[in-house]
mmCIF file of C-alpha atoms in Angstrom:
data_model
loop_
_atom_site.group_PDB
_atom_site.id
_atom_site.type_symbol
_atom_site.label_atom_id
_atom_site.label_comp_id
_atom_site.label_asym_id
_atom_site.label_seq_id
_atom_site.Cartn_x
_atom_site.Cartn_y
_atom_site.Cartn_z
ATOM 1 C CA SER A 385 206.305 166.593 18.638
ATOM 2 C CA THR A 386 209.182 169.057 18.492
ATOM 3 C CA ALA A 387 208.055 170.257 15.075
ATOM 4 C CA TRP A 388 204.516 170.763 16.364
ATOM 5 C CA GLU A 389 205.685 172.660 19.455
ATOM 6 C CA LYS A 390 207.778 174.921 17.273
ATOM 7 C CA SER A 391 204.864 175.483 14.949
ATOM 8 C CA ALA A 392 202.521 176.242 17.851
ATOM 9 C CA SER A 393 205.048 178.667 19.306
ATOM 10 C CA GLU A 394 205.321 180.464 16.003
ATOM 11 C CA MET A 395 201.557 180.604 15.722
ATOM 12 C CA ASP A 396 201.309 182.198 19.179
ATOM 13 C CA LYS A 397 203.443 185.044 17.886
ATOM 14 C CA GLU A 398 201.267 185.510 14.819
ATOM 15 C CA PHE A 399 197.820 185.112 16.355
ATOM 16 C CA GLN A 400 196.141 186.373 19.517
ATOM 17 C CA HIS A 401 192.634 185.838 20.791
ATOM 18 C CA GLU A 402 190.320 187.692 23.149
ATOM 19 C CA PHE A 403 186.956 186.736 24.605
ATOM 20 C CA LEU A 404 184.525 189.479 23.566
ATOM 21 C CA ASN A 405 180.979 190.484 24.383
ATOM 22 C CA THR A 406 178.739 193.248 23.049
ATOM 23 C CA SER A 407 179.486 195.764 25.809
ATOM 24 C CA LYS A 408 180.870 198.978 24.340
ATOM 25 C CA THR A 409 182.950 199.532 27.477
ATOM 26 C CA PHE A 410 184.425 196.041 27.181
ATOM 27 C CA LEU A 411 185.254 196.468 23.485
ATOM 28 C CA HIS A 412 186.757 199.904 24.142
ATOM 29 C CA ASP A 413 189.067 198.408 26.770
ATOM 30 C CA ARG A 414 190.065 195.380 24.687
ATOM 31 C CA LEU A 415 190.981 197.565 21.727
ATOM 32 C CA GLY A 416 193.301 199.572 23.969
ATOM 33 C CA LEU A 417 191.654 202.897 23.190
ATOM 34 C CA ALA A 418 192.244 205.980 25.309
ATOM 35 C CA GLY A 419 189.443 207.050 27.618
ATOM 36 C CA ASP A 420 188.403 209.961 25.415
ATOM 37 C CA GLN A 421 188.921 208.124 22.142
ATOM 38 C CA PRO A 422 185.601 207.201 20.464
ATOM 39 C CA LEU A 423 184.874 203.594 19.667
ATOM 40 C CA LEU A 424 183.113 204.341 16.385
ATOM 41 C CA THR A 425 184.946 204.306 13.070
ATOM 42 C CA THR A 426 183.942 206.299 9.996
ATOM 43 C CA LYS A 427 182.440 203.240 8.323
ATOM 44 C CA GLY A 428 180.784 202.239 11.583
ATOM 45 C CA GLU A 429 179.123 205.647 11.868
ATOM 46 C CA GLU A 430 177.922 205.393 8.276
ATOM 47 C CA LEU A 431 176.465 201.946 8.948
ATOM 48 C CA SER A 432 174.732 203.114 12.143
ATOM 49 C CA LYS A 433 173.252 206.076 10.292
ATOM 50 C CA SER A 434 172.021 203.806 7.496
ATOM 51 C CA ILE A 435 170.378 201.444 10.017
ATOM 52 C CA GLN A 436 168.654 204.341 11.806
ATOM 53 C CA GLU A 437 167.388 205.794 8.525
ATOM 54 C CA THR A 438 166.035 202.392 7.473
ATOM 55 C CA GLN A 439 164.297 201.908 10.829
ATOM 56 C CA LYS A 440 162.694 205.327 10.460
ATOM 57 C CA LYS A 441 161.480 204.613 6.914
ATOM 58 C CA LEU A 442 159.910 201.352 8.087
ATOM 59 C CA GLY A 443 158.316 203.005 11.105
ATOM 60 C CA LEU A 444 160.283 200.819 13.505
ATOM 61 C CA ASP A 445 161.236 203.802 15.674
ATOM 62 C CA GLN A 446 157.596 204.370 16.614
ATOM 63 C CA VAL A 447 157.162 204.367 20.402
ATOM 64 C CA VAL A 448 154.449 201.858 21.325
ATOM 65 C CA ALA A 449 154.797 201.686 25.122
ATOM 66 C CA CYS A 450 156.620 203.032 28.165
ATOM 67 C CA PRO A 451 156.984 200.023 30.498
ATOM 68 C CA GLY A 452 158.838 201.890 33.242
ATOM 69 C CA LYS A 453 160.746 198.798 34.373
ATOM 70 C CA ASP A 454 162.498 195.704 33.043
ATOM 71 C CA TYR A 455 160.764 192.379 32.405
ATOM 72 C CA TYR A 456 162.753 189.163 32.003
ATOM 73 C CA ARG A 457 161.777 186.017 30.113
ATOM 74 C CA ASN A 458 163.873 183.594 32.197
ATOM 75 C CA VAL A 459 162.678 184.406 35.734
ATOM 76 C CA SER A 460 159.839 182.677 37.564
ATOM 77 C CA ILE A 461 156.549 182.978 35.740
ATOM 78 C CA HIS A 462 155.030 184.281 38.995
ATOM 79 C CA ALA A 463 157.616 187.040 39.579
ATOM 80 C CA ASP A 464 156.491 190.648 39.205
ATOM 81 C CA ASN A 465 159.263 191.285 36.679
ATOM 82 C CA SER A 466 158.409 188.215 34.585
ATOM 83 C CA LEU A 467 157.794 188.898 30.903
ATOM 84 C CA TRP A 468 155.535 185.855 30.870
ATOM 85 C CA LYS A 469 153.470 187.214 33.753
ATOM 86 C CA LEU A 470 153.062 190.491 31.847
ATOM 87 C CA TRP A 471 151.909 188.535 28.794
ATOM 88 C CA ARG A 472 149.497 186.346 30.779
ATOM 89 C CA GLU A 473 147.906 189.066 32.894
ATOM 90 C CA HIS A 474 147.888 192.058 30.552
ATOM 91 C CA VAL A 475 148.625 191.253 26.908
ATOM 92 C CA VAL A 476 146.353 188.238 26.433
ATOM 93 C CA PRO A 477 143.320 189.578 28.368
ATOM 94 C CA SER A 478 143.428 193.042 26.796
ATOM 95 C CA GLN A 479 144.642 192.342 23.268
ATOM 96 C CA LEU A 480 143.515 188.831 22.364
ATOM 97 C CA PHE A 481 140.471 188.006 24.476
ATOM 98 C CA LYS A 482 137.086 189.629 24.910
ATOM 99 C CA LYS A 483 135.771 190.277 28.394
ATOM 100 C CA GLY A 484 133.193 187.889 29.776
ATOM 101 C CA GLU A 485 134.184 184.924 27.641
ATOM 102 C CA ASP A 486 135.689 181.686 28.904
ATOM 103 C CA ARG A 487 138.883 181.658 26.885
ATOM 104 C CA LEU A 488 142.277 180.088 27.450
ATOM 105 C CA MET A 489 145.509 180.250 25.523
ATOM 106 C CA LEU A 490 148.238 177.605 25.701
ATOM 107 C CA VAL A 491 151.578 178.294 23.982
ATOM 108 C CA GLY A 492 155.149 177.010 23.996
ATOM 109 C CA LYS A 493 157.724 178.882 26.061
ATOM 110 C CA GLU A 494 159.963 179.622 23.054
ATOM 111 C CA THR A 495 157.783 182.599 22.057
ATOM 112 C CA PHE A 496 160.054 185.313 23.436
ATOM 113 C CA ARG A 497 163.662 185.817 22.358
ATOM 114 C CA TYR A 498 164.800 188.799 24.450
ATOM 115 C CA ASP A 499 163.991 190.601 27.683
ATOM 116 C CA LEU A 500 161.915 193.765 27.749
ATOM 117 C CA ARG A 501 164.163 196.561 28.966
ATOM 118 C CA GLY A 502 162.038 199.464 30.128
ATOM 119 C CA SER A 503 164.043 201.196 32.863
ATOM 120 C CA GLY A 504 166.677 203.906 32.871
ATOM 121 C CA LYS A 505 167.513 205.333 29.468
ATOM 122 C CA ARG A 506 165.338 202.678 27.824
ATOM 123 C CA ASP A 507 162.081 203.870 29.357
ATOM 124 C CA SER A 508 160.293 203.769 25.996
ATOM 125 C CA MET A 509 159.675 200.715 23.825
ATOM 126 C CA THR A 510 159.635 200.984 20.040
ATOM 127 C CA LEU A 511 158.153 198.718 17.407
ATOM 128 C CA ASP A 512 161.691 197.533 16.684
ATOM 129 C CA ASP A 513 161.986 196.389 20.325
ATOM 130 C CA VAL A 514 158.710 194.485 20.049
ATOM 131 C CA ILE A 515 159.912 192.598 16.974
ATOM 132 C CA ALA A 516 163.210 191.779 18.698
ATOM 133 C CA ILE A 517 161.397 190.379 21.764
ATOM 134 C CA ALA A 518 158.769 188.392 19.845
ATOM 135 C CA PRO A 519 160.097 188.153 16.269
ATOM 136 C CA TYR A 520 157.698 185.537 14.940
ATOM 137 C CA MET A 521 154.465 187.485 15.494
ATOM 138 C CA ASN A 522 152.742 184.112 15.849
ATOM 139 C CA ARG A 523 149.343 183.573 14.247
ATOM 140 C CA VAL A 524 146.677 182.922 16.880
ATOM 141 C CA ILE A 525 144.653 179.776 16.196
ATOM 142 C CA TYR A 526 141.263 178.905 17.666
ATOM 143 C CA VAL A 527 141.431 175.183 18.463
ATOM 144 C CA GLY A 528 137.813 174.711 19.532
ATOM 145 C CA ASP A 529 135.539 174.536 22.576
ATOM 146 C CA VAL A 530 137.412 172.060 24.762
ATOM 147 C CA PRO A 531 135.965 170.490 27.944
ATOM 148 C CA ASP A 532 137.409 171.673 31.241
ATOM 149 C CA TRP A 533 138.870 168.280 32.149
ATOM 150 C CA MET A 534 140.622 167.959 28.803
ATOM 151 C CA VAL A 535 142.284 171.361 29.131
ATOM 152 C CA ARG A 536 143.553 170.493 32.596
ATOM 153 C CA ARG A 537 144.862 167.133 31.454
ATOM 154 C CA LEU A 538 146.395 168.699 28.342
ATOM 155 C CA ASN A 539 148.204 171.308 30.426
ATOM 156 C CA ASN A 540 149.518 168.689 32.855
ATOM 157 C CA THR A 541 150.608 166.292 30.115
ATOM 158 C CA LEU A 542 152.468 168.869 28.040
ATOM 159 C CA ASN A 543 154.244 170.062 31.182
ATOM 160 C CA THR A 544 155.062 166.636 32.669
ATOM 161 C CA TYR A 545 158.805 167.293 32.581
ATOM 162 C CA SER A 546 158.682 170.977 33.543
ATOM 163 C CA THR A 547 156.509 170.922 36.666
ATOM 164 C CA HIS A 548 159.222 172.392 38.867
ATOM 165 C CA ASN A 549 160.803 174.702 36.289
ATOM 166 C CA LEU A 550 160.708 178.493 36.551
ATOM 167 C CA ILE A 551 158.790 178.496 33.299
ATOM 168 C CA PRO A 552 156.718 175.500 32.143
ATOM 169 C CA ASP A 553 157.261 174.124 28.640
ATOM 170 C CA TYR A 554 153.766 175.325 27.779
ATOM 171 C CA VAL A 555 152.321 178.473 29.332
ATOM 172 C CA LEU A 556 148.596 178.769 30.054
ATOM 173 C CA ALA A 557 146.889 182.166 30.014
ATOM 174 C CA GLY A 558 143.294 182.971 30.916
ATOM 175 C CA SER A 559 140.967 182.736 33.882
ATOM 176 C CA MET A 560 140.889 179.099 34.929
ATOM 177 C CA GLU A 561 139.986 178.391 38.535
ATOM 178 C CA ALA A 562 141.555 175.658 40.655
ATOM 179 C CA PHE A 563 138.232 173.796 40.432
ATOM 180 C CA GLN A 564 135.798 173.455 37.553
ATOM 181 C CA THR A 565 133.442 176.415 37.022
ATOM 182 C CA VAL A 566 132.474 175.959 33.359
ATOM 183 C CA GLU A 567 131.934 172.992 31.047
ATOM 184 C CA ASN A 568 134.069 174.158 28.123
ATOM 185 C CA TYR A 569 136.749 176.707 27.285
ATOM 186 C CA GLN A 570 137.464 178.343 23.972
ATOM 187 C CA LEU A 571 141.043 177.192 23.547
ATOM 188 C CA TYR A 572 143.616 179.143 21.537
ATOM 189 C CA THR A 573 147.254 178.570 20.693
ATOM 190 C CA HIS A 574 150.009 179.649 18.320
ATOM 191 C CA GLU A 575 150.106 178.099 14.882
ATOM 192 C CA GLU A 576 153.476 176.470 15.565
ATOM 193 C CA ASP A 577 152.151 174.829 18.753
ATOM 194 C CA LEU A 578 148.971 173.521 17.139
ATOM 195 C CA PRO A 579 150.304 170.069 16.054
ATOM 196 C CA ALA A 580 151.387 169.127 19.591
ATOM 197 C CA ILE A 581 148.067 170.236 21.073
ATOM 198 C CA VAL A 582 145.988 168.482 18.413
ATOM 199 C CA GLU A 583 147.961 165.271 18.910
ATOM 200 C CA LYS A 584 147.206 165.231 22.646
ATOM 201 C CA LEU A 585 143.543 166.173 22.285
ATOM 202 C CA GLU A 586 143.002 163.420 19.731
ATOM 203 C CA LYS A 587 144.197 160.925 22.334
ATOM 204 C CA TYR A 588 141.426 162.231 24.614
ATOM 205 C CA ASN A 589 138.974 161.567 21.753
ATOM 206 C CA PHE A 590 138.299 165.263 21.165
ATOM 207 C CA GLN A 591 136.749 165.727 17.711
ATOM 208 C CA ASP A 592 135.304 169.236 17.453
ATOM 209 C CA PHE A 593 138.445 170.883 16.088
ATOM 210 C CA GLN A 594 138.114 174.315 14.488
ATOM 211 C CA ASN A 595 141.821 175.073 14.002
ATOM 212 C CA SER A 596 141.045 178.431 12.418
ATOM 213 C CA PHE A 597 143.149 181.582 12.240
ATOM 214 C CA VAL A 598 141.396 184.337 14.206
ATOM 215 C CA GLY A 599 142.981 187.199 12.262
ATOM 216 C CA LYS A 600 145.387 188.210 15.025
ATOM 217 C CA ARG A 601 149.052 187.717 15.683
ATOM 218 C CA ASP A 602 150.429 187.384 19.205
ATOM 219 C CA THR A 603 153.187 189.687 20.396
ATOM 220 C CA ILE A 604 154.104 191.672 23.463
#
């Protein structure tokens, strides 16, 4: 015990630790730099320049939108600043669906990886931002024309354990009324979510699977 305590004491003199995050202000303070002393090093500047040049060559610096405000992926799906609400009410209807068709899309909530920051100095969104938010660019799959009652049951079953969560395990997009208005819906999903959806629909004895790639990838 005495030997260990001595060893630990010696180690304390040799090693120090700090809890860090990615804030430049935080890092500047932890490194003990003077207020006017830049955080960047020569090699760091070279690396940043190389990254920017690569982004430009790949076209990742192309501005694709100017959101004007921030959208968050982990707030209530009904909140005005919800990234999921933006996806459900604007992205899916305008980019993936055609007007006048009874279409629904059901996808897992793991689609987005980061928030969409559109306010302040970040009032423009680049292609690089889009890839960071939705990196997988999921392939959109047409499952088939599924009866109204099956879609409702499918949605309820897949979300059995997330009924009261801010964001359900599976998010439904499209115009579906509280009561039945049509016989069938053209149902779509992401390729990675297809196995779970097919498994449930098979239990309902659904057989008219199409499971075809529609030529589009879902993103924000």
